[in-house]
CSV table of C-alpha atoms in Angstrom, one decimal:
chain,number,residue,atom,x,y,z
A,277,MET,CA,3.2,205.8,135.6
A,278,SER,CA,2.5,202.1,136.1
A,279,TRP,CA,4.6,199.3,134.4
A,280,GLN,CA,1.8,198.5,132.3
A,281,GLN,CA,2.3,201.8,130.4
A,282,GLN,CA,6.1,201.0,129.6
A,283,VAL,CA,7.5,198.9,127.0
A,284,ILE,CA,10.7,196.8,126.9
A,285,PHE,CA,12.2,197.8,123.4
A,286,VAL,CA,14.7,194.8,122.2
A,287,VAL,CA,17.2,195.4,119.6
A,288,ASP,CA,19.2,192.8,118.6
A,289,ASP,CA,20.2,191.4,115.0
A,290,ASP,CA,20.1,187.6,116.5
A,291,GLU,CA,16.5,186.7,116.2
A,292,ARG,CA,16.8,183.7,119.0
A,293,ALA,CA,18.3,186.4,121.5
A,294,ARG,CA,15.6,188.9,121.0
A,295,GLU,CA,13.1,186.3,121.5
A,296,SER,CA,14.9,185.0,124.6
A,297,VAL,CA,14.6,188.6,126.3
A,298,CYS,CA,10.8,189.0,124.8
A,299,ALA,CA,10.2,186.0,126.7
A,300,LEU,CA,11.8,186.8,129.8
A,301,VAL,CA,10.1,190.3,129.8
A,302,SER,CA,6.5,188.4,128.9
A,303,SER,CA,7.2,186.3,132.3
A,304,MET,CA,7.5,189.4,133.9
A,305,GLY,CA,4.0,190.5,132.8
A,306,LEU,CA,5.5,193.6,130.9
A,307,GLU,CA,5.1,194.4,127.1
A,308,SER,CA,8.3,194.2,124.9
A,309,LYS,CA,8.7,195.3,121.1
A,310,ALA,CA,11.4,193.7,119.3
A,311,PHE,CA,13.8,195.1,116.1
A,312,ALA,CA,16.1,193.4,114.3
A,313,SER,CA,18.4,196.6,113.9
A,314,ALA,CA,19.3,199.7,115.5
A,315,GLU,CA,18.1,201.7,112.4
A,316,GLU,CA,14.7,199.7,112.3
A,317,PHE,CA,14.1,200.7,116.2
A,318,LEU,CA,14.9,204.4,115.5
A,319,GLU,CA,12.5,204.8,112.6
A,320,PHE,CA,9.8,203.3,115.1
A,321,TYR,CA,11.0,205.4,118.6
A,322,THR,CA,9.9,208.7,119.6
A,323,LYS,CA,11.4,210.1,122.9
A,324,ASP,CA,8.0,210.5,124.5
A,325,LYS,CA,7.7,206.5,124.6
A,326,PRO,CA,8.3,205.3,128.1
A,327,GLY,CA,10.2,202.2,129.1
A,328,CYS,CA,13.6,200.8,128.5
A,329,LEU,CA,15.9,199.6,125.9
A,330,VAL,CA,17.7,196.2,125.8
A,331,THR,CA,20.5,196.4,123.2
A,332,ASP,CA,23.2,194.1,122.0
A,333,ILE,CA,26.4,196.1,120.9
A,334,ARG,CA,27.6,194.3,117.9
A,335,MET,CA,24.7,194.3,115.0
A,336,LEU,CA,25.0,194.7,111.5
A,337,GLY,CA,24.9,198.2,110.5
A,338,MET,CA,24.6,200.6,113.3
A,339,SER,CA,26.1,199.4,116.7
A,340,GLY,CA,24.5,199.3,120.3
A,341,LEU,CA,26.9,202.2,121.1
A,342,GLU,CA,26.2,204.4,118.2
A,343,LEU,CA,22.3,203.7,118.9
A,344,GLN,CA,23.0,205.1,122.5
A,345,ALA,CA,24.8,208.1,120.8
A,346,GLN,CA,21.7,208.9,118.7
A,347,LEU,CA,19.2,208.3,121.6
A,348,ASN,CA,21.0,210.9,123.6
A,349,ASP,CA,21.0,213.5,120.6
A,350,MET,CA,17.5,213.1,120.6
A,351,GLY,CA,17.4,214.1,124.0
A,352,SER,CA,15.6,210.6,125.2
A,353,LEU,CA,15.1,209.5,128.7
A,354,LEU,CA,15.0,206.1,127.5
A,355,PRO,CA,17.3,203.8,130.2
A,356,VAL,CA,19.6,201.4,128.5
A,357,ILE,CA,20.7,198.0,129.1
A,358,VAL,CA,23.7,196.7,127.0
A,359,LEU,CA,24.1,193.4,126.4
A,360,THR,CA,27.3,191.7,124.5
A,361,ALA,CA,29.1,188.7,124.1
A,362,PHE,CA,32.5,190.5,123.4
A,363,ALA,CA,32.8,192.8,126.6
A,364,THR,CA,35.9,194.7,126.8
A,365,THR,CA,37.2,197.6,129.0
A,366,PRO,CA,36.6,200.3,126.2
A,367,VAL,CA,33.2,199.0,125.4
A,368,THR,CA,32.3,199.1,128.8
A,369,VAL,CA,33.5,202.6,129.9
A,370,GLN,CA,31.6,203.9,126.3
A,371,ALA,CA,28.6,202.1,127.2
A,372,ILE,CA,28.6,203.6,130.9
A,373,GLN,CA,29.9,207.1,129.8
A,374,ARG,CA,26.9,207.3,127.3
A,375,GLY,CA,24.4,206.6,129.9
A,376,ALA,CA,23.8,202.9,130.2
A,377,ILE,CA,22.4,201.6,133.6
A,378,THR,CA,24.6,198.3,133.3
A,379,LEU,CA,26.3,195.9,130.8
A,380,LEU,CA,25.7,192.4,131.1
A,381,ASP,CA,27.9,189.7,129.3
A,382,LYS,CA,26.1,187.0,127.0
A,383,PRO,CA,24.9,184.6,128.2
A,384,TYR,CA,23.6,186.5,131.2
A,385,LEU,CA,21.6,185.0,134.0
A,386,GLU,CA,18.0,185.9,134.0
A,387,ASP,CA,17.7,187.1,137.4
A,388,ASP,CA,20.3,190.0,136.5
A,389,LEU,CA,18.4,190.7,133.4
A,390,TRP,CA,15.3,190.9,135.6
A,391,ASN,CA,16.8,192.9,137.9
A,392,ALA,CA,18.4,195.3,135.5
A,393,ILE,CA,15.1,195.8,133.7
A,394,ARG,CA,13.3,196.5,136.9
A,395,LYS,CA,15.7,199.2,137.7
A,396,ALA,CA,15.4,200.5,134.2
A,397,LEU,CA,11.7,200.9,134.4
A,398,ALA,CA,11.8,202.8,138.0
A,399,LEU,CA,14.6,205.0,136.6
A,400,ASP,CA,12.7,205.8,133.6
A,401,ALA,CA,9.2,206.6,135.6
A,402,SER,CA,11.3,208.9,137.9
A,403,LYS,CA,13.1,210.8,135.4
A,404,ARG,CA,9.8,211.3,133.3
A,405,VAL,CA,8.1,213.0,136.7
A,406,GLU,CA,11.0,214.9,137.0
A,407,GLU,CA,11.1,216.1,133.4
A,408,ALA,CA,7.3,216.8,133.5
A,409,HIS,CA,7.9,219.2,136.8
A,410,ARG,CA,10.6,220.8,134.7
A,411,GLN,CA,8.6,221.4,131.9
A,412,ALA,CA,5.6,222.8,133.8
A,413,ILE,CA,8.1,225.4,135.3
A,414,ARG,CA,9.0,226.2,131.8
A,415,GLU,CA,5.7,226.8,130.5
A,416,ARG,CA,5.0,229.3,133.8
A,417,ILE,CA,8.2,231.1,133.6
A,418,ASN,CA,7.6,231.6,129.6
A,419,GLU,CA,4.1,233.2,130.5
A,420,LEU,CA,5.8,236.0,132.2
A,421,THR,CA,6.0,239.2,130.3
A,422,PRO,CA,9.2,240.4,128.9
A,423,SER,CA,9.7,242.9,131.4
A,424,GLU,CA,8.8,240.3,134.0
A,425,ARG,CA,11.3,238.0,132.9
A,426,THR,CA,14.2,240.8,132.9
A,427,VAL,CA,13.1,241.6,136.7
A,428,LEU,CA,13.4,237.8,137.2
A,429,SER,CA,16.6,237.6,135.7
A,430,TYR,CA,18.0,240.3,138.4
A,431,VAL,CA,16.3,239.1,141.1
A,432,VAL,CA,17.8,235.6,140.5
A,433,ALA,CA,21.3,237.2,140.4
A,434,GLY,CA,20.7,238.5,143.9
A,435,LYS,CA,19.8,242.2,143.0
A,436,PRO,CA,17.6,244.3,145.4
A,437,ASN,CA,14.7,246.3,144.1
A,438,LYS,CA,16.5,249.6,144.3
A,439,VAL,CA,19.2,248.3,142.0
A,440,ILE,CA,16.9,246.9,139.7
A,441,ALA,CA,15.0,250.0,139.4
A,442,ASN,CA,18.1,252.0,138.7
A,443,ARG,CA,19.0,249.5,136.0
A,444,LEU,CA,15.6,249.3,134.3
A,445,ASP,CA,15.2,253.1,134.8
A,446,VAL,CA,11.6,252.7,136.3
A,447,SER,CA,10.7,253.2,140.0
A,448,VAL,CA,10.8,250.7,142.8
A,449,ARG,CA,7.1,250.5,143.1
A,450,THR,CA,7.3,249.2,139.6
A,451,VAL,CA,9.7,246.7,140.4
A,452,GLU,CA,8.0,245.7,143.2
A,453,ASN,CA,4.6,244.9,141.2
A,454,ARG,CA,6.6,243.1,138.8
A,455,ARG,CA,8.3,240.9,141.5
A,456,SER,CA,4.4,240.4,142.8
A,457,GLU,CA,3.4,239.2,139.7
A,458,ILE,CA,6.4,236.8,139.1
A,459,TYR,CA,5.9,235.1,142.4
A,460,THR,CA,1.9,234.7,141.8
A,461,LYS,CA,2.7,233.6,137.9
A,462,LEU,CA,5.6,231.0,139.0
A,463,GLN,CA,3.7,230.1,142.4
A,464,ALA,CA,6.7,230.7,144.5
A,465,GLU,CA,7.0,231.9,147.9
A,466,SER,CA,10.2,233.4,148.2
A,467,VAL,CA,13.7,234.3,146.4
A,468,VAL,CA,14.8,230.6,147.2
A,469,ASP,CA,12.1,229.0,145.2
A,470,LEU,CA,12.4,231.4,142.4
A,471,VAL,CA,16.3,230.5,142.1
A,472,ARG,CA,15.4,226.8,142.3
A,473,MET,CA,12.7,226.9,139.8
A,474,VAL,CA,15.1,229.0,137.3
A,475,ILE,CA,18.0,226.0,137.8
A,476,GLU,CA,15.3,223.2,137.6
A,477,ALA,CA,14.1,224.7,134.5
A,478,ASP,CA,17.6,225.4,133.0
A,479,MET,CA,16.6,228.8,132.3
A,480,LEU,CA,19.5,230.7,133.6
A,481,ASP,CA,19.6,232.9,131.1
A,482,THR,CA,15.8,234.2,131.7
């Protein structure tokens, strides 16, 4: 993913503050989109849009921290940079706990925000590559038949073929055939590969 595909979303109810961040982003050769409130941003944003978010904390209506919580509930991968003129330890802790990559005091140094944006965009790209990989694994697992998924669950649990056959009341040869199909469909070469894939896809309850 190139940076040209990513957008820096700026949320601040102070027009001059929004313009200042957008001017910096423009000087970096990147695209920005500004919003006067968290509510306005949420009406626009969908979690598939790549980039990063630069948000103030204290705003009319929904706060920056509340916006973070909403994004987390959406399952958003968007990295968040928090700006505030009213930094306190509890606010900083809450912002970081909710996934902010950094919190910068207003007025901030342009170099600090520049570096934070570069870090955020790199993180966004990395997270989206990882999510695409996980989704590909999920899709392959979902292509398994119900009987193959049952065998997969036993294999991942470390059960040998004979035990699986006894529990399913089928022949060992049937289990072997199903295992072979599982390896083929999941493009796996070993039990270790299968376990890793199921864990990465967060499908331990297969």
